[in-house]
């Protein structure tokens, strides 16, 4: 009995080793699991479900395979693939979840999310996120030609990288009080997220001396990263791509 979580693969055609690593991960690990949760930034960018990239068809076919094997797949949007929609989810046979979701696994009360909403000290980023999640802006963007959307995304990524180089590392991590707020608001024992790429399990003191845990998934840059949750607890695992 185990359920797997992963995030921040940043899949793109220019890095086939990560795609191949993910496909091996499905075959070696996920087919034996009770479920797979992908907590955002699955793709490096997403300009719409109508993007004809062959990579998207390859990934969709692989996820349909685990669905056929009766392993459900759940997806929470990240800050790079927040436009991933119902059409692609249906193609993959995966279930889209809200930005913040409480689940119960093997007696554990767990909150799962991508994690960018926890970084409340990064005010510039939160302002940007508010704009791009505006449904009117999204509808206008999705009506543009694919080549135009690609150019816009490339410019936005370049600008973001330049800005992030000048930011203190601390403000790009989670705000400790926001973590506690989320755990207490949801009466949860554990919080699982990605986004920061700071692979670790943290022990946290919350109200009335109660303890909780925060598990942070790593990015798939040099190694793969997954969290295995069982009735006994949780384990972060890195593995070669």
Coordinates of N, CA, C and O in Angstrom, one line a residue, residues 12-104:
X12 N 10.1 19.2 -21.3 CA 10.2 19.9 -22.6 C 11.0 19.1 -23.6 O 11.8 18.2 -23.2
X13 N 10.8 19.3 -24.9 CA 11.4 18.5 -25.9 C 12.9 18.6 -25.9 O 13.6 17.7 -26.3
X14 N 13.4 19.8 -25.4 CA 14.9 20.0 -25.4 C 15.6 19.1 -24.4 O 16.8 19.1 -24.4
X15 N 14.9 18.5 -23.5 CA 15.5 17.7 -22.4 C 14.9 16.3 -22.4 O 14.2 15.9 -21.5
X16 N 15.2 15.5 -23.4 CA 14.5 14.1 -23.5 C 14.9 13.2 -22.4 O 14.2 12.3 -22.1
X17 N 16.1 13.4 -21.7 CA 16.5 12.5 -20.7 C 15.5 12.6 -19.5 O 15.3 11.6 -18.8
X18 N 14.9 13.8 -19.3 CA 13.9 13.9 -18.2 C 12.6 13.2 -18.6 O 12.0 12.4 -17.8
X19 N 12.2 13.3 -19.9 CA 11.0 12.6 -20.3 C 11.2 11.1 -20.2 O 10.4 10.3 -19.7
X20 N 12.4 10.6 -20.6 CA 12.7 9.2 -20.6 C 12.7 8.7 -19.1 O 12.3 7.6 -18.8
X21 N 13.3 9.5 -18.2 CA 13.3 9.2 -16.8 C 11.9 9.1 -16.2 O 11.6 8.2 -15.4
X22 N 11.0 10.0 -16.7 CA 9.6 9.9 -16.2 C 8.9 8.7 -16.7 O 8.2 8.0 -15.9
X23 N 9.1 8.3 -17.9 CA 8.5 7.1 -18.5 C 9.0 5.8 -17.7 O 8.2 4.9 -17.5
X24 N 10.3 5.8 -17.4 CA 10.8 4.7 -16.6 C 10.2 4.7 -15.2 O 9.9 3.7 -14.6
X25 N 10.1 5.9 -14.6 CA 9.4 6.0 -13.3 C 8.0 5.5 -13.3 O 7.6 4.7 -12.4
X26 N 7.3 5.7 -14.4 CA 5.9 5.1 -14.5 C 6.0 3.6 -14.5 O 5.3 2.9 -13.7
X27 N 6.9 3.1 -15.3 CA 6.9 1.6 -15.4 C 7.4 0.9 -14.2 O 6.9 -0.1 -13.8
X28 N 8.5 1.5 -13.5 CA 9.1 0.8 -12.4 C 8.4 1.1 -11.1 O 8.5 0.3 -10.2
X29 N 7.7 2.2 -11.0 CA 7.1 2.6 -9.7 C 5.6 2.7 -9.6 O 4.9 2.2 -8.7
X30 N 5.1 3.4 -10.6 CA 3.7 3.9 -10.5 C 2.7 2.7 -10.8 O 1.7 2.7 -10.2
X31 N 3.1 1.8 -11.6 CA 2.2 0.6 -11.9 C 1.9 -0.2 -10.6 O 0.9 -0.9 -10.6
X32 N 2.8 -0.1 -9.7 CA 2.6 -0.8 -8.4 C 1.9 0.0 -7.3 O 1.7 -0.5 -6.2
X33 N 1.6 1.3 -7.6 CA 1.1 2.2 -6.6 C -0.4 2.2 -6.6 O -1.1 1.8 -7.5
X34 N -0.9 2.8 -5.5 CA -2.4 3.0 -5.4 C -2.8 4.2 -6.2 O -4.0 4.2 -6.6
X35 N -2.0 5.2 -6.3 CA -2.3 6.4 -7.1 C -1.1 7.2 -7.3 O -0.1 7.1 -6.6
X36 N -1.1 8.1 -8.3 CA -0.1 9.1 -8.5 C -0.6 10.5 -8.5 O -1.7 10.8 -9.1
X37 N 0.0 11.4 -7.8 CA -0.3 12.8 -7.7 C 0.8 13.6 -8.3 O 2.0 13.5 -7.9
X38 N 0.5 14.4 -9.3 CA 1.5 15.3 -9.9 C 1.2 16.7 -9.5 O 0.1 17.3 -9.8
X39 N 2.1 17.4 -8.7 CA 1.8 18.6 -8.0 C 2.4 19.8 -8.8 O 3.0 20.7 -8.2
X40 N 2.1 19.9 -10.0 CA 2.4 21.1 -10.8 C 3.8 21.2 -11.4 O 4.7 20.5 -11.0
X41 N 3.9 22.2 -12.3 CA 5.1 22.3 -13.1 C 5.6 21.0 -13.7 O 6.8 20.7 -13.8
X42 N 4.6 20.2 -14.2 CA 4.9 19.0 -14.9 C 5.6 19.3 -16.2 O 6.5 18.6 -16.6
X43 N 5.1 20.4 -16.8 CA 5.7 20.9 -18.1 C 6.5 22.2 -17.9 O 6.1 23.0 -17.0
X44 N 7.5 22.4 -18.6 CA 8.2 23.7 -18.5 C 7.3 24.9 -18.8 O 7.5 25.9 -18.2
X45 N 6.4 24.7 -19.8 CA 5.4 25.8 -20.0 C 4.2 25.1 -20.7 O 4.3 24.0 -21.2
X46 N 3.1 25.8 -20.7 CA 1.9 25.2 -21.3 C 1.2 26.4 -21.9 O 0.7 27.3 -21.2
X47 N 1.0 26.4 -23.3 CA 0.4 27.5 -24.0 C -1.0 27.2 -24.4 O -1.7 28.0 -25.0
X48 N -1.5 26.0 -24.0 CA -2.9 25.6 -24.4 C -3.0 24.2 -24.8 O -2.0 23.6 -25.3
X49 N -4.1 23.6 -24.6 CA -4.3 22.2 -24.9 C -4.2 21.9 -26.4 O -4.2 20.7 -26.8
X50 N -4.3 23.0 -27.2 CA -4.2 22.8 -28.7 C -2.8 22.8 -29.2 O -2.6 22.7 -30.4
X51 N -1.8 22.9 -28.4 CA -0.4 22.8 -28.8 C -0.1 21.4 -29.3 O -0.3 20.5 -28.6
X52 N 0.3 21.3 -30.6 CA 0.5 20.0 -31.2 C 1.8 19.3 -30.9 O 2.2 18.3 -31.6
X53 N 2.6 19.7 -29.9 CA 3.9 19.1 -29.6 C 3.8 17.6 -29.5 O 2.9 17.1 -28.7
X54 N 4.7 16.9 -30.1 CA 4.7 15.4 -30.0 C 4.9 14.9 -28.5 O 4.4 13.9 -28.1
X55 N 5.7 15.7 -27.8 CA 5.9 15.4 -26.4 C 4.6 15.2 -25.6 O 4.4 14.3 -24.8
X56 N 3.6 16.1 -25.9 CA 2.4 16.0 -25.2 C 1.6 14.7 -25.5 O 1.0 14.1 -24.6
X57 N 1.7 14.3 -26.7 CA 1.0 13.0 -27.1 C 1.7 11.9 -26.4 O 1.0 10.9 -26.0
X58 N 3.0 11.9 -26.4 CA 3.8 10.8 -25.7 C 3.4 10.7 -24.3 O 3.2 9.6 -23.7
X59 N 3.4 11.8 -23.6 CA 3.1 11.8 -22.1 C 1.6 11.4 -21.9 O 1.3 10.6 -21.0
X60 N 0.7 11.9 -22.7 CA -0.7 11.5 -22.6 C -0.9 10.0 -22.8 O -1.6 9.3 -22.0
X61 N -0.2 9.4 -23.7 CA -0.3 7.9 -23.9 C 0.3 7.2 -22.7 O -0.3 6.2 -22.3
X62 N 1.3 7.7 -22.1 CA 1.9 7.0 -21.0 C 1.0 7.1 -19.8 O 0.8 6.1 -19.0
X63 N 0.3 8.2 -19.6 CA -0.6 8.3 -18.4 C -1.9 7.5 -18.7 O -2.4 7.0 -17.7
X64 N -2.3 7.4 -19.9 CA -3.4 6.5 -20.2 C -3.1 5.1 -19.8 O -4.0 4.3 -19.4
X65 N -1.8 4.7 -20.0 CA -1.4 3.4 -19.7 C -1.6 3.1 -18.2 O -2.0 2.0 -17.9
X66 N -1.2 4.0 -17.3 CA -1.4 3.7 -15.9 C -2.9 3.7 -15.5 O -3.3 3.0 -14.6
X67 N -3.7 4.6 -16.2 CA -5.1 4.6 -16.0 C -5.7 3.2 -16.4 O -6.6 2.7 -15.6
X68 N -5.3 2.7 -17.5 CA -5.7 1.3 -17.9 C -5.4 0.3 -16.9 O -6.1 -0.7 -16.7
X69 N -4.2 0.5 -16.2 CA -3.8 -0.5 -15.1 C -4.5 -0.2 -13.8 O -4.1 -0.7 -12.8
X70 N -5.5 0.7 -13.8 CA -6.3 1.0 -12.6 C -5.5 1.8 -11.6 O -5.8 1.7 -10.4
X71 N -4.6 2.6 -12.0 CA -3.8 3.5 -11.1 C -4.3 4.9 -11.4 O -4.0 5.4 -12.5
X72 N -5.1 5.5 -10.6 CA -5.6 6.9 -10.9 C -4.5 7.9 -10.8 O -3.5 7.8 -10.0
X73 N -4.6 8.9 -11.6 CA -3.6 10.0 -11.7 C -4.3 11.3 -11.4 O -5.3 11.6 -12.0
X74 N -3.8 12.1 -10.5 CA -4.3 13.4 -10.1 C -3.3 14.5 -10.4 O -2.1 14.3 -10.2
X75 N -3.8 15.7 -10.8 CA -2.9 16.8 -11.2 C -3.4 18.1 -10.6 O -4.6 18.5 -10.6
X76 N -2.4 18.8 -10.0 CA -2.6 20.2 -9.5 C -1.7 21.1 -10.3 O -0.6 20.8 -10.6
X77 N -2.3 22.2 -10.8 CA -1.5 23.1 -11.7 C -0.4 23.8 -10.9 O -0.5 24.1 -9.8
X78 N 0.7 24.0 -11.7 CA 1.8 24.8 -11.2 C 1.8 26.2 -11.8 O 0.9 26.6 -12.5
X79 N 2.9 26.9 -11.5 CA 3.0 28.3 -12.0 C 3.4 28.3 -13.5 O 3.3 29.3 -14.1
X80 N 3.9 27.2 -14.0 CA 4.3 27.1 -15.4 C 3.2 26.4 -16.3 O 3.2 26.7 -17.5
X81 N 2.4 25.6 -15.7 CA 1.4 24.8 -16.6 C 0.0 25.1 -16.1 O -0.8 24.2 -16.1
X82 N -0.3 26.3 -15.6 CA -1.6 26.6 -15.0 C -2.7 26.6 -16.1 O -3.9 26.6 -15.8
X83 N -2.3 26.6 -17.4 CA -3.3 26.7 -18.5 C -3.7 25.2 -18.9 O -4.5 25.1 -19.8
X84 N -3.0 24.2 -18.4 CA -3.4 22.9 -18.7 C -4.8 22.6 -18.4 O -5.3 22.8 -17.3
X85 N -5.6 22.2 -19.4 CA -7.0 22.2 -19.3 C -7.7 20.8 -19.4 O -7.0 19.8 -19.4
X86 N -9.0 20.9 -19.4 CA -9.8 19.6 -19.4 C -9.6 18.7 -20.6 O -9.6 17.5 -20.5
X87 N -9.3 19.4 -21.7 CA -9.1 18.6 -22.9 C -7.9 17.7 -22.8 O -7.9 16.5 -23.1
X88 N -6.8 18.2 -22.3 CA -5.6 17.4 -22.2 C -5.7 16.4 -21.0 O -5.3 15.3 -21.1
X89 N -6.4 16.8 -19.9 CA -6.6 15.9 -18.8 C -7.4 14.7 -19.3 O -7.1 13.6 -18.8
X90 N -8.4 15.0 -20.1 CA -9.2 13.9 -20.6 C -8.4 12.9 -21.5 O -8.5 11.7 -21.4
X91 N -7.5 13.5 -22.3 CA -6.6 12.7 -23.1 C -5.7 11.8 -22.3 O -5.4 10.7 -22.7
X92 N -5.3 12.3 -21.1 CA -4.4 11.6 -20.2 C -5.2 10.6 -19.3 O -4.6 9.8 -18.7
X93 N -6.5 10.9 -19.2 CA -7.3 10.2 -18.2 C -6.9 10.5 -16.8 O -6.8 9.6 -15.9
X94 N -6.5 11.7 -16.5 CA -6.2 12.2 -15.2 C -7.2 13.2 -14.7 O -7.9 13.8 -15.5
X95 N -7.3 13.3 -13.4 CA -8.2 14.2 -12.7 C -7.6 15.5 -12.3 O -6.5 15.5 -11.6
X96 N -8.2 16.6 -12.7 CA -7.7 17.9 -12.3 C -8.2 18.2 -10.9 O -9.4 18.1 -10.6
X97 N -7.3 18.7 -10.0 CA -7.7 19.1 -8.6 C -7.5 20.6 -8.4 O -6.8 21.2 -9.2
X98 N -8.2 21.1 -7.4 CA -8.1 22.6 -7.1 C -6.7 22.9 -6.6 O -5.9 22.0 -6.3
X99 N -6.4 24.2 -6.5 CA -5.1 24.7 -6.2 C -4.6 24.1 -4.8 O -3.4 23.9 -4.6
X100 N -5.5 23.9 -3.9 CA -5.3 23.4 -2.6 C -6.3 22.3 -2.3 O -7.5 22.5 -2.4
X101 N -5.8 21.1 -2.0 CA -6.7 20.0 -1.8 C -6.3 19.2 -0.6 O -5.2 18.8 -0.3
X102 N -7.4 18.9 0.2 CA -7.2 18.0 1.4 C -7.6 16.6 1.0 O -8.6 16.4 0.5
X103 N -6.7 15.7 1.4 CA -6.9 14.3 1.1 C -6.7 13.5 2.4 O -6.0 14.0 3.3
X104 N -7.2 12.3 2.4 CA -6.9 11.4 3.5 C -6.3 10.1 3.0 O -6.9 9.5 2.1

